[in-house]
Amino acid sequence: MRKFLSFALCALLCCCWTTQAEIFTSISQMTDLIYTEKELVQSLGEYIKAEESKLSAIKSWANKLDALTRLSTSDPEGYLAHPVNAYKLMKRLNTEWSELEILVLQNPSEGFISNMSIHRQFFPDEEDEKGAAKALMRLQDTYQLDSEAFSKGKLPGIYSNVMLTVEDCFDMGKTAYNDADYYHSVLWMQQSLKQLDAGEETEVAKGDILDYLSYSVYQMGDLPRAIELTRRLVAIDPSHQRAGGNLRYFEGLLTKQLSELNQEDYPPPSEEPIQLGTYIRPKDHLPERDVYEALCRGEGLGMNDVRRSHLYCRYQDRNRNPRLLLKPIKEEDEWDSPRIVRYLDVLSHEETERIKQLAKPRLARATVRDPKTGVLTTANYRVSKR
């Protein structure tokens, strides 16, 4: 489970593509956004209090004047017959209404807007959001998780109350769709549709989900289901711009396939809901991908009780190194072949934080060597900083 947590943290927070300063390829730099958001929330709270105070003052003044004008308009001549009332009317119109005008024109949002403008330059952009979405898809592939697990926050070793809404799932599907990744588009659009059909409130239209889902299913080669989904779309929105044309195209394509196979009819679409495993994930251009995904899942490692019995914890003084005699290093065997050793409590927390503080300004995007040119360059599958 430790492997999953480690990989999940790495994939989610070290995932985003290059931006102006590539801030979002580093966990340590992304943590700054946590405090930035907290500061903005505090600033927003101060703005709300200022607006409430302003509205409260205006409301109090309006209530007072409402009662006064009801009295004055009931008998204007009688009201003005009293010299004090005449004086106070002149004073209100000359002074107090001007003061109210100044109050109304005050803009308590200036401080909040100024704070937003300062921090906005460090905000993630569309590419960063796209990178974060792709990180979830990589986790989904690596640990063979369905979209519902993410949507409900139920991941192996992690449980969170943070859930994905219909709109979140829809945006995930759109990210994949726009990248011609129809495999993941199907999974996330299907999850979005499932949550919508379950009654979750959303501003996402069912027709939009069916539009993306039907075409993505077609791209996965499932014509019968693509036709069934498109018919559902036409039933919801007969005037849909693409639905009618897509339906005629899909039906014509299926008729042509049946003719080539000398068949009169096609099998009905599967009644089983689309889920992980319904379609085969396209092959990746990285040949090592299947291997490292299996390794992350702990497959084929072959650790047994006999091998595990030879893994030890020990104190290590490096052949009686004077610096380690009084405080030897804590050494723990993690694996036997190849030998992997973990060292514990080598640095204090303060020392670790100081090293991170010194290293943070020097972080740079990790690079790979281009096999064609031999030049070091960035790659979208290696997005950490070092």
mmCIF file of C-alpha atoms in Angstrom:
data_model
loop_
_atom_site.group_PDB
_atom_site.id
_atom_site.type_symbol
_atom_site.label_atom_id
_atom_site.label_comp_id
_atom_site.label_asym_id
_atom_site.label_seq_id
_atom_site.Cartn_x
_atom_site.Cartn_y
_atom_site.Cartn_z
ATOM 1 C CA MET A 1 0.000 0.000 0.000
ATOM 2 C CA ARG A 2 2.954 2.274 0.652
ATOM 3 C CA LYS A 3 3.821 1.935 -3.048
ATOM 4 C CA PHE A 4 0.382 3.194 -4.043
ATOM 5 C CA LEU A 5 0.500 6.196 -1.742
ATOM 6 C CA SER A 6 3.966 7.141 -2.930
ATOM 7 C CA PHE A 7 3.098 6.785 -6.598
ATOM 8 C CA ALA A 8 -0.218 8.598 -6.162
ATOM 9 C CA LEU A 9 1.428 11.577 -4.515
ATOM 10 C CA CYS A 10 4.096 11.709 -7.202
ATOM 11 C CA ALA A 11 1.684 11.351 -10.093
ATOM 12 C CA LEU A 12 -0.848 13.855 -8.813
ATOM 13 C CA LEU A 13 1.454 16.615 -7.637
ATOM 14 C CA CYS A 14 4.375 16.203 -10.017
ATOM 15 C CA CYS A 15 2.280 15.822 -13.099
ATOM 16 C CA CYS A 16 1.554 19.089 -14.787
ATOM 17 C CA TRP A 17 2.992 20.173 -18.078
ATOM 18 C CA THR A 18 5.357 23.076 -18.627
ATOM 19 C CA THR A 19 4.149 26.564 -17.717
ATOM 20 C CA GLN A 20 5.874 29.936 -17.739
ATOM 21 C CA ALA A 21 8.116 29.019 -14.811
ATOM 22 C CA GLU A 22 7.235 25.310 -14.568
ATOM 23 C CA ILE A 23 6.174 25.873 -10.980
ATOM 24 C CA PHE A 24 3.660 23.063 -11.040
ATOM 25 C CA THR A 25 6.113 20.258 -11.749
ATOM 26 C CA SER A 26 7.380 20.471 -8.173
ATOM 27 C CA ILE A 27 5.598 19.369 -5.008
ATOM 28 C CA SER A 28 7.608 21.774 -2.873
ATOM 29 C CA GLN A 29 6.590 24.730 -5.019
ATOM 30 C CA MET A 30 2.974 23.612 -5.279
ATOM 31 C CA THR A 31 2.693 23.647 -1.490
ATOM 32 C CA ASP A 32 3.017 27.434 -1.728
ATOM 33 C CA LEU A 33 -0.379 27.423 -3.449
ATOM 34 C CA ILE A 34 -1.969 25.921 -0.333
ATOM 35 C CA TYR A 35 -0.921 28.955 1.698
ATOM 36 C CA THR A 36 -1.793 31.309 -1.154
ATOM 37 C CA GLU A 37 -5.321 29.931 -1.235
ATOM 38 C CA LYS A 38 -5.624 30.269 2.545
ATOM 39 C CA GLU A 39 -4.535 33.923 2.305
ATOM 40 C CA LEU A 40 -7.089 34.554 -0.447
ATOM 41 C CA VAL A 41 -9.855 32.973 1.624
ATOM 42 C CA GLN A 42 -8.955 35.261 4.533
ATOM 43 C CA SER A 43 -8.941 38.252 2.188
ATOM 44 C CA LEU A 44 -12.325 37.189 0.813
ATOM 45 C CA GLY A 45 -13.688 36.944 4.360
ATOM 46 C CA GLU A 46 -12.520 40.486 5.113
ATOM 47 C CA TYR A 47 -14.180 41.720 1.921
ATOM 48 C CA ILE A 48 -17.463 40.018 2.870
ATOM 49 C CA LYS A 49 -17.383 41.630 6.329
ATOM 50 C CA ALA A 50 -16.738 45.052 4.773
ATOM 51 C CA GLU A 51 -19.616 44.591 2.306
ATOM 52 C CA GLU A 52 -21.933 43.444 5.088
ATOM 53 C CA SER A 53 -20.954 46.433 7.230
ATOM 54 C CA LYS A 54 -21.574 48.793 4.301
ATOM 55 C CA LEU A 55 -24.960 47.242 3.476
ATOM 56 C CA SER A 56 -25.943 47.282 7.148
ATOM 57 C CA ALA A 57 -25.234 51.043 7.359
ATOM 58 C CA ILE A 58 -27.172 51.718 4.131
ATOM 59 C CA LYS A 59 -30.088 49.572 5.290
ATOM 60 C CA SER A 60 -30.241 51.360 8.657
ATOM 61 C CA TRP A 61 -30.251 54.738 6.918
ATOM 62 C CA ALA A 62 -32.899 53.594 4.450
ATOM 63 C CA ASN A 63 -35.186 52.319 7.239
ATOM 64 C CA LYS A 64 -34.880 55.617 9.096
ATOM 65 C CA LEU A 65 -35.661 57.654 5.979
ATOM 66 C CA ASP A 66 -38.525 55.338 5.022
ATOM 67 C CA ALA A 67 -40.308 56.032 8.310
ATOM 68 C CA LEU A 68 -39.557 59.749 8.035
ATOM 69 C CA THR A 69 -40.840 60.118 4.460
ATOM 70 C CA ARG A 70 -44.063 58.244 5.294
ATOM 71 C CA LEU A 71 -44.692 60.844 7.977
ATOM 72 C CA SER A 72 -43.734 63.863 5.849
ATOM 73 C CA THR A 73 -45.753 62.825 2.785
ATOM 74 C CA SER A 74 -48.913 62.181 4.822
ATOM 75 C CA ASP A 75 -49.265 65.953 5.419
ATOM 76 C CA PRO A 76 -46.447 67.886 3.672
ATOM 77 C CA GLU A 77 -47.718 71.370 4.611
ATOM 78 C CA GLY A 78 -48.325 70.434 8.217
ATOM 79 C CA TYR A 79 -44.921 68.779 8.411
ATOM 80 C CA LEU A 80 -43.081 71.823 7.046
ATOM 81 C CA ALA A 81 -45.082 74.158 9.283
ATOM 82 C CA HIS A 82 -42.713 73.114 12.039
ATOM 83 C CA PRO A 83 -39.456 75.072 11.514
ATOM 84 C CA VAL A 84 -37.275 72.230 12.859
ATOM 85 C CA ASN A 85 -38.651 69.843 10.227
ATOM 86 C CA ALA A 86 -37.922 72.405 7.493
ATOM 87 C CA TYR A 87 -34.354 72.778 8.760
ATOM 88 C CA LYS A 88 -33.751 69.032 8.983
ATOM 89 C CA LEU A 89 -35.103 68.550 5.428
ATOM 90 C CA MET A 90 -32.625 71.112 4.082
ATOM 91 C CA LYS A 91 -29.809 69.477 6.067
ATOM 92 C CA ARG A 92 -30.624 65.945 4.876
ATOM 93 C CA LEU A 93 -30.768 66.902 1.217
ATOM 94 C CA ASN A 94 -27.659 69.074 1.346
ATOM 95 C CA THR A 95 -25.425 66.974 3.616
ATOM 96 C CA GLU A 96 -26.714 63.563 4.624
ATOM 97 C CA TRP A 97 -27.679 62.348 1.136
ATOM 98 C CA SER A 98 -24.227 63.379 -0.077
ATOM 99 C CA GLU A 99 -22.690 61.333 2.726
ATOM 100 C CA LEU A 100 -24.845 58.372 1.729
ATOM 101 C CA GLU A 101 -23.689 58.758 -1.871
ATOM 102 C CA ILE A 102 -20.069 58.581 -0.720
ATOM 103 C CA LEU A 103 -20.868 55.435 1.314
ATOM 104 C CA VAL A 104 -22.570 53.751 -1.633
ATOM 105 C CA LEU A 105 -19.656 54.571 -3.926
ATOM 106 C CA GLN A 106 -17.118 52.989 -1.558
ATOM 107 C CA ASN A 107 -15.627 49.803 -3.010
ATOM 108 C CA PRO A 108 -14.622 47.296 -0.303
ATOM 109 C CA SER A 109 -13.498 44.848 -3.021
ATOM 110 C CA GLU A 110 -10.364 46.830 -3.881
ATOM 111 C CA GLY A 111 -8.229 45.058 -1.263
ATOM 112 C CA PHE A 112 -9.406 41.610 -2.348
ATOM 113 C CA ILE A 113 -8.963 42.386 -6.057
ATOM 114 C CA SER A 114 -5.465 43.735 -5.395
ATOM 115 C CA ASN A 115 -4.557 40.572 -3.499
ATOM 116 C CA MET A 116 -5.935 38.422 -6.308
ATOM 117 C CA SER A 117 -3.916 40.337 -8.905
ATOM 118 C CA ILE A 118 -0.707 39.795 -6.952
ATOM 119 C CA HIS A 119 -1.192 36.036 -6.667
ATOM 120 C CA ARG A 120 -2.800 35.370 -10.040
ATOM 121 C CA GLN A 121 0.570 35.221 -11.788
ATOM 122 C CA PHE A 122 1.292 32.031 -9.834
ATOM 123 C CA PHE A 123 -2.066 30.375 -10.500
ATOM 124 C CA PRO A 124 -2.204 27.185 -12.590
ATOM 125 C CA ASP A 125 -3.433 27.559 -16.143
ATOM 126 C CA GLU A 126 -5.343 25.305 -18.511
ATOM 127 C CA GLU A 127 -2.288 23.171 -19.240
ATOM 128 C CA ASP A 128 -1.747 22.554 -15.537
ATOM 129 C CA GLU A 129 -5.355 21.472 -15.082
ATOM 130 C CA LYS A 130 -4.955 19.189 -18.079
ATOM 131 C CA GLY A 131 -1.803 17.711 -16.564
ATOM 132 C CA ALA A 132 -3.558 17.037 -13.253
ATOM 133 C CA ALA A 133 -6.388 15.264 -15.093
ATOM 134 C CA LYS A 134 -3.906 13.097 -16.970
ATOM 135 C CA ALA A 135 -2.234 12.223 -13.670
ATOM 136 C CA LEU A 136 -5.511 10.738 -12.440
ATOM 137 C CA MET A 137 -5.774 8.755 -15.662
ATOM 138 C CA ARG A 138 -2.241 7.411 -15.179
ATOM 139 C CA LEU A 139 -3.166 6.263 -11.678
ATOM 140 C CA GLN A 140 -6.317 4.737 -13.096
ATOM 141 C CA ASP A 141 -4.302 2.730 -15.615
ATOM 142 C CA THR A 142 -1.465 1.788 -13.279
ATOM 143 C CA TYR A 143 -3.681 0.418 -10.513
ATOM 144 C CA GLN A 144 -6.519 -0.675 -12.807
ATOM 145 C CA LEU A 145 -9.134 1.424 -11.019
ATOM 146 C CA ASP A 146 -12.535 2.338 -12.382
ATOM 147 C CA SER A 147 -13.714 5.934 -12.578
ATOM 148 C CA GLU A 148 -16.252 5.403 -9.805
ATOM 149 C CA ALA A 149 -13.455 4.697 -7.324
ATOM 150 C CA PHE A 150 -11.992 8.133 -8.015
ATOM 151 C CA SER A 151 -15.409 9.761 -8.036
ATOM 152 C CA LYS A 152 -16.213 8.457 -4.554
ATOM 153 C CA GLY A 153 -12.720 8.978 -3.166
ATOM 154 C CA LYS A 154 -12.234 5.247 -2.574
ATOM 155 C CA LEU A 155 -8.646 4.479 -3.527
ATOM 156 C CA PRO A 156 -6.523 1.623 -2.148
ATOM 157 C CA GLY A 157 -5.032 2.765 1.123
ATOM 158 C CA ILE A 158 -6.738 6.170 0.878
ATOM 159 C CA TYR A 159 -10.252 7.212 1.785
ATOM 160 C CA SER A 160 -11.387 10.782 1.474
ATOM 161 C CA ASN A 161 -14.690 12.627 1.596
ATOM 162 C CA VAL A 162 -13.570 14.625 -1.442
ATOM 163 C CA MET A 163 -15.660 13.411 -4.370
ATOM 164 C CA LEU A 164 -15.842 14.208 -8.064
ATOM 165 C CA THR A 165 -19.074 15.779 -9.283
ATOM 166 C CA VAL A 166 -20.838 15.200 -12.591
ATOM 167 C CA GLU A 167 -19.083 18.299 -13.904
ATOM 168 C CA ASP A 168 -15.676 17.075 -12.680
ATOM 169 C CA CYS A 169 -16.120 13.726 -14.447
ATOM 170 C CA PHE A 170 -17.404 15.483 -17.565
ATOM 171 C CA ASP A 171 -14.339 17.753 -17.640
ATOM 172 C CA MET A 172 -12.062 14.736 -17.177
ATOM 173 C CA GLY A 173 -13.754 13.100 -20.171
ATOM 174 C CA LYS A 174 -13.419 16.286 -22.241
ATOM 175 C CA THR A 175 -9.713 16.497 -21.422
ATOM 176 C CA ALA A 176 -9.211 12.973 -22.739
ATOM 177 C CA TYR A 177 -11.498 13.585 -25.738
ATOM 178 C CA ASN A 178 -9.642 16.737 -26.795
ATOM 179 C CA ASP A 179 -6.409 14.744 -26.665
ATOM 180 C CA ALA A 180 -7.957 12.004 -28.867
ATOM 181 C CA ASP A 181 -7.769 9.655 -25.868
ATOM 182 C CA TYR A 182 -11.141 8.044 -26.478
ATOM 183 C CA TYR A 183 -10.454 5.146 -24.100
ATOM 184 C CA HIS A 184 -10.412 7.410 -21.048
ATOM 185 C CA SER A 185 -13.056 9.689 -22.530
ATOM 186 C CA VAL A 186 -15.491 6.755 -22.550
ATOM 187 C CA LEU A 187 -14.725 5.839 -18.931
ATOM 188 C CA TRP A 188 -15.196 9.363 -17.568
ATOM 189 C CA MET A 189 -18.188 10.325 -19.711
ATOM 190 C CA GLN A 190 -19.878 7.102 -18.646
ATOM 191 C CA GLN A 191 -19.233 7.945 -14.988
ATOM 192 C CA SER A 192 -20.591 11.454 -15.515
ATOM 193 C CA LEU A 193 -23.734 9.989 -17.108
ATOM 194 C CA LYS A 194 -24.097 7.454 -14.301
ATOM 195 C CA GLN A 195 -24.017 10.131 -11.605
ATOM 196 C CA LEU A 196 -26.428 12.322 -13.572
ATOM 197 C CA ASP A 197 -28.901 9.432 -13.986
ATOM 198 C CA ALA A 198 -28.607 8.778 -10.240
ATOM 199 C CA GLY A 199 -30.094 12.215 -9.605
ATOM 200 C CA GLU A 200 -27.061 14.361 -8.852
ATOM 201 C CA GLU A 201 -27.799 18.016 -9.529
ATOM 202 C CA THR A 202 -25.609 19.641 -12.153
ATOM 203 C CA GLU A 203 -25.581 22.266 -14.865
ATOM 204 C CA VAL A 204 -24.078 19.784 -17.357
ATOM 205 C CA ALA A 205 -26.653 18.808 -19.971
ATOM 206 C CA LYS A 206 -27.284 15.106 -20.519
ATOM 207 C CA GLY A 207 -27.216 15.695 -24.252
ATOM 208 C CA ASP A 208 -23.653 17.031 -24.051
ATOM 209 C CA ILE A 209 -22.496 13.926 -22.179
ATOM 210 C CA LEU A 210 -24.181 11.607 -24.693
ATOM 211 C CA ASP A 211 -22.654 13.573 -27.576
ATOM 212 C CA TYR A 212 -19.097 13.034 -26.341
ATOM 213 C CA LEU A 213 -19.768 9.494 -25.133
ATOM 214 C CA SER A 214 -21.376 8.217 -28.334
ATOM 215 C CA TYR A 215 -18.561 9.472 -30.555
ATOM 216 C CA SER A 216 -15.873 8.160 -28.179
ATOM 217 C CA VAL A 217 -17.564 4.733 -28.152
ATOM 218 C CA TYR A 218 -17.599 4.826 -31.955
ATOM 219 C CA GLN A 219 -13.871 5.551 -31.945
ATOM 220 C CA MET A 220 -13.383 2.477 -29.741
ATOM 221 C CA GLY A 221 -14.982 0.410 -32.505
ATOM 222 C CA ASP A 222 -18.315 -0.347 -30.801
ATOM 223 C CA LEU A 223 -20.779 0.707 -33.506
ATOM 224 C CA PRO A 224 -23.934 -0.907 -32.037
ATOM 225 C CA ARG A 225 -23.485 0.892 -28.707
ATOM 226 C CA ALA A 226 -22.547 4.146 -30.468
ATOM 227 C CA ILE A 227 -25.818 3.948 -32.430
ATOM 228 C CA GLU A 228 -27.830 3.216 -29.272
ATOM 229 C CA LEU A 229 -26.266 6.184 -27.432
ATOM 230 C CA THR A 230 -26.811 8.500 -30.394
ATOM 231 C CA ARG A 231 -30.471 7.473 -30.586
ATOM 232 C CA ARG A 232 -30.824 8.404 -26.916
ATOM 233 C CA LEU A 233 -29.291 11.773 -27.755
ATOM 234 C CA VAL A 234 -31.704 12.346 -30.651
ATOM 235 C CA ALA A 235 -34.637 11.395 -28.402
ATOM 236 C CA ILE A 236 -33.550 14.032 -25.876
ATOM 237 C CA ASP A 237 -32.710 16.729 -28.429
ATOM 238 C CA PRO A 238 -34.097 16.086 -31.953
ATOM 239 C CA SER A 239 -32.613 19.375 -33.183
ATOM 240 C CA HIS A 240 -29.086 18.580 -32.006
ATOM 241 C CA GLN A 241 -26.577 19.910 -34.526
ATOM 242 C CA ARG A 242 -24.532 16.707 -34.957
ATOM 243 C CA ALA A 243 -26.667 13.905 -33.564
ATOM 244 C CA GLY A 244 -28.778 13.286 -36.668
ATOM 245 C CA GLY A 245 -25.798 13.312 -39.008
ATOM 246 C CA ASN A 246 -23.777 11.056 -36.727
ATOM 247 C CA LEU A 247 -26.655 8.585 -36.445
ATOM 248 C CA ARG A 248 -27.054 8.317 -40.216
ATOM 249 C CA TYR A 249 -23.295 7.929 -40.623
ATOM 250 C CA PHE A 250 -23.032 5.223 -37.943
ATOM 251 C CA GLU A 251 -26.010 3.290 -39.328
ATOM 252 C CA GLY A 252 -24.628 3.527 -42.877
ATOM 253 C CA LEU A 253 -21.229 2.344 -41.716
ATOM 254 C CA LEU A 254 -22.779 -0.599 -39.870
ATOM 255 C CA THR A 255 -24.890 -1.538 -42.891
ATOM 256 C CA LYS A 256 -21.749 -1.548 -45.023
ATOM 257 C CA GLN A 257 -19.941 -3.784 -42.529
ATOM 258 C CA LEU A 258 -22.877 -6.222 -42.444
ATOM 259 C CA SER A 259 -22.930 -6.321 -46.238
ATOM 260 C CA GLU A 260 -19.230 -7.162 -46.362
ATOM 261 C CA LEU A 261 -19.800 -9.946 -43.843
ATOM 262 C CA ASN A 262 -22.911 -11.211 -45.647
ATOM 263 C CA GLN A 263 -25.051 -10.671 -42.550
ATOM 264 C CA GLU A 264 -28.582 -9.299 -42.508
ATOM 265 C CA ASP A 265 -28.659 -7.957 -38.994
ATOM 266 C CA TYR A 266 -26.219 -6.919 -36.308
ATOM 267 C CA PRO A 267 -26.181 -8.090 -32.709
ATOM 268 C CA PRO A 268 -27.864 -5.679 -30.296
ATOM 269 C CA PRO A 269 -25.593 -3.517 -28.177
ATOM 270 C CA SER A 270 -24.459 -5.034 -24.914
ATOM 271 C CA GLU A 271 -26.740 -4.312 -21.979
ATOM 272 C CA GLU A 272 -23.781 -4.384 -19.629
ATOM 273 C CA PRO A 273 -22.781 -0.872 -18.514
ATOM 274 C CA ILE A 274 -19.493 0.486 -19.760
ATOM 275 C CA GLN A 275 -16.813 -0.042 -17.135
ATOM 276 C CA LEU A 276 -13.116 -0.706 -16.760
ATOM 277 C CA GLY A 277 -12.331 -3.667 -19.007
ATOM 278 C CA THR A 278 -15.185 -3.134 -21.465
ATOM 279 C CA TYR A 279 -12.666 -1.835 -23.999
ATOM 280 C CA ILE A 280 -8.972 -2.601 -24.339
ATOM 281 C CA ARG A 281 -6.630 0.273 -23.607
ATOM 282 C CA PRO A 282 -4.599 1.223 -26.706
ATOM 283 C CA LYS A 283 -0.934 0.292 -26.633
ATOM 284 C CA ASP A 284 1.383 2.949 -25.276
ATOM 285 C CA HIS A 285 4.413 4.195 -27.187
ATOM 286 C CA LEU A 286 6.584 3.434 -24.151
ATOM 287 C CA PRO A 287 7.399 -0.306 -24.184
ATOM 288 C CA GLU A 288 8.332 -0.268 -20.480
ATOM 289 C CA ARG A 289 4.931 0.982 -19.384
ATOM 290 C CA ASP A 290 3.318 -2.422 -18.798
ATOM 291 C CA VAL A 291 6.339 -3.542 -16.790
ATOM 292 C CA TYR A 292 6.480 -0.599 -14.407
ATOM 293 C CA GLU A 293 2.700 -0.588 -13.959
ATOM 294 C CA ALA A 294 2.830 -4.247 -12.927
ATOM 295 C CA LEU A 295 5.715 -3.428 -10.593
ATOM 296 C CA CYS A 296 3.703 -0.621 -8.982
ATOM 297 C CA ARG A 297 0.862 -3.061 -8.407
ATOM 298 C CA GLY A 298 3.283 -5.450 -6.724
ATOM 299 C CA GLU A 299 2.879 -8.129 -9.368
ATOM 300 C CA GLY A 300 5.631 -10.669 -9.993
ATOM 301 C CA LEU A 301 7.836 -9.551 -7.107
ATOM 302 C CA GLY A 302 8.093 -13.018 -5.620
ATOM 303 C CA MET A 303 8.909 -12.071 -2.028
ATOM 304 C CA ASN A 304 8.295 -14.997 0.304
ATOM 305 C CA ASP A 305 8.747 -15.775 3.989
ATOM 306 C CA VAL A 306 12.148 -17.408 3.493
ATOM 307 C CA ARG A 307 13.576 -14.401 1.668
ATOM 308 C CA ARG A 308 11.888 -11.999 4.062
ATOM 309 C CA SER A 309 13.509 -13.768 7.036
ATOM 310 C CA HIS A 310 16.915 -12.631 5.747
ATOM 311 C CA LEU A 311 15.984 -8.951 5.804
ATOM 312 C CA TYR A 312 17.272 -7.237 8.947
ATOM 313 C CA CYS A 313 17.460 -3.945 10.773
ATOM 314 C CA ARG A 314 20.833 -2.964 12.237
ATOM 315 C CA TYR A 315 22.982 -0.149 13.558
ATOM 316 C CA GLN A 316 25.775 0.711 11.133
ATOM 317 C CA ASP A 317 29.011 2.428 12.198
ATOM 318 C CA ARG A 318 30.857 1.984 8.880
ATOM 319 C CA ASN A 319 33.834 0.068 10.234
ATOM 320 C CA ARG A 320 33.921 2.058 13.467
ATOM 321 C CA ASN A 321 33.910 5.445 11.827
ATOM 322 C CA PRO A 322 34.623 7.901 14.702
ATOM 323 C CA ARG A 323 31.653 10.037 13.680
ATOM 324 C CA LEU A 324 29.299 7.081 13.996
ATOM 325 C CA LEU A 325 30.553 5.409 17.186
ATOM 326 C CA LEU A 326 28.314 7.351 19.540
ATOM 327 C CA LYS A 327 25.374 7.544 17.158
ATOM 328 C CA PRO A 328 25.424 4.806 14.501
ATOM 329 C CA ILE A 329 23.128 4.937 11.484
ATOM 330 C CA LYS A 330 19.854 3.017 11.573
ATOM 331 C CA GLU A 331 19.866 0.686 8.559
ATOM 332 C CA GLU A 332 16.893 -1.376 7.362
ATOM 333 C CA ASP A 333 16.880 -3.963 4.555
ATOM 334 C CA GLU A 334 14.005 -3.346 2.147
ATOM 335 C CA TRP A 335 14.869 -5.882 -0.571
ATOM 336 C CA ASP A 336 17.439 -8.590 -1.158
ATOM 337 C CA SER A 337 18.044 -8.722 -4.906
ATOM 338 C CA PRO A 338 18.836 -6.103 -5.939
ATOM 339 C CA ARG A 339 19.770 -5.043 -2.442
ATOM 340 C CA ILE A 340 17.779 -2.016 -1.306
ATOM 341 C CA VAL A 341 18.531 -0.417 2.057
ATOM 342 C CA ARG A 342 16.669 2.324 3.904
ATOM 343 C CA TYR A 343 18.519 4.685 6.279
ATOM 344 C CA LEU A 344 16.527 6.240 9.097
ATOM 345 C CA ASP A 345 16.996 9.403 11.177
ATOM 346 C CA VAL A 346 20.133 10.487 9.344
ATOM 347 C CA LEU A 347 19.010 14.127 9.291
ATOM 348 C CA SER A 348 16.890 16.016 11.771
ATOM 349 C CA HIS A 349 13.651 17.666 10.712
ATOM 350 C CA GLU A 350 15.287 21.089 10.959
ATOM 351 C CA GLU A 351 18.185 19.989 8.749
ATOM 352 C CA THR A 352 15.804 18.516 6.180
ATOM 353 C CA GLU A 353 13.769 21.729 6.036
ATOM 354 C CA ARG A 354 16.946 23.786 5.631
ATOM 355 C CA ILE A 355 18.140 21.646 2.704
ATOM 356 C CA LYS A 356 14.727 21.991 1.043
ATOM 357 C CA GLN A 357 14.850 25.738 1.588
ATOM 358 C CA LEU A 358 18.289 25.982 -0.056
ATOM 359 C CA ALA A 359 17.380 23.678 -2.941
ATOM 360 C CA LYS A 360 13.979 25.146 -3.797
ATOM 361 C CA PRO A 361 15.258 28.159 -5.817
ATOM 362 C CA ARG A 362 17.536 25.855 -7.818
ATOM 363 C CA LEU A 363 14.902 23.361 -8.903
ATOM 364 C CA ALA A 364 14.756 22.809 -12.657
ATOM 365 C CA ARG A 365 12.591 20.635 -14.855
ATOM 366 C CA ALA A 366 14.005 17.138 -15.288
ATOM 367 C CA THR A 367 15.117 16.335 -18.841
ATOM 368 C CA VAL A 368 15.665 13.278 -21.018
ATOM 369 C CA ARG A 369 18.025 12.810 -23.929
ATOM 370 C CA ASP A 370 16.336 12.933 -27.325
ATOM 371 C CA PRO A 371 17.267 9.644 -29.056
ATOM 372 C CA LYS A 372 17.362 11.357 -32.466
ATOM 373 C CA THR A 373 19.290 14.528 -31.699
ATOM 374 C CA GLY A 374 21.097 13.575 -28.495
ATOM 375 C CA VAL A 375 20.019 16.890 -26.975
ATOM 376 C CA LEU A 376 18.572 17.077 -23.462
ATOM 377 C CA THR A 377 14.917 18.057 -23.608
ATOM 378 C CA THR A 378 11.765 17.905 -21.499
ATOM 379 C CA ALA A 379 9.220 15.129 -21.964
ATOM 380 C CA ASN A 380 5.564 14.935 -20.941
ATOM 381 C CA TYR A 381 6.154 11.552 -19.275
ATOM 382 C CA ARG A 382 8.875 12.955 -17.023
ATOM 383 C CA VAL A 383 7.590 16.028 -15.279
ATOM 384 C CA SER A 384 9.452 16.092 -11.970
ATOM 385 C CA LYS A 385 12.028 18.655 -10.910
ATOM 386 C CA ARG A 386 15.512 18.030 -9.609
#
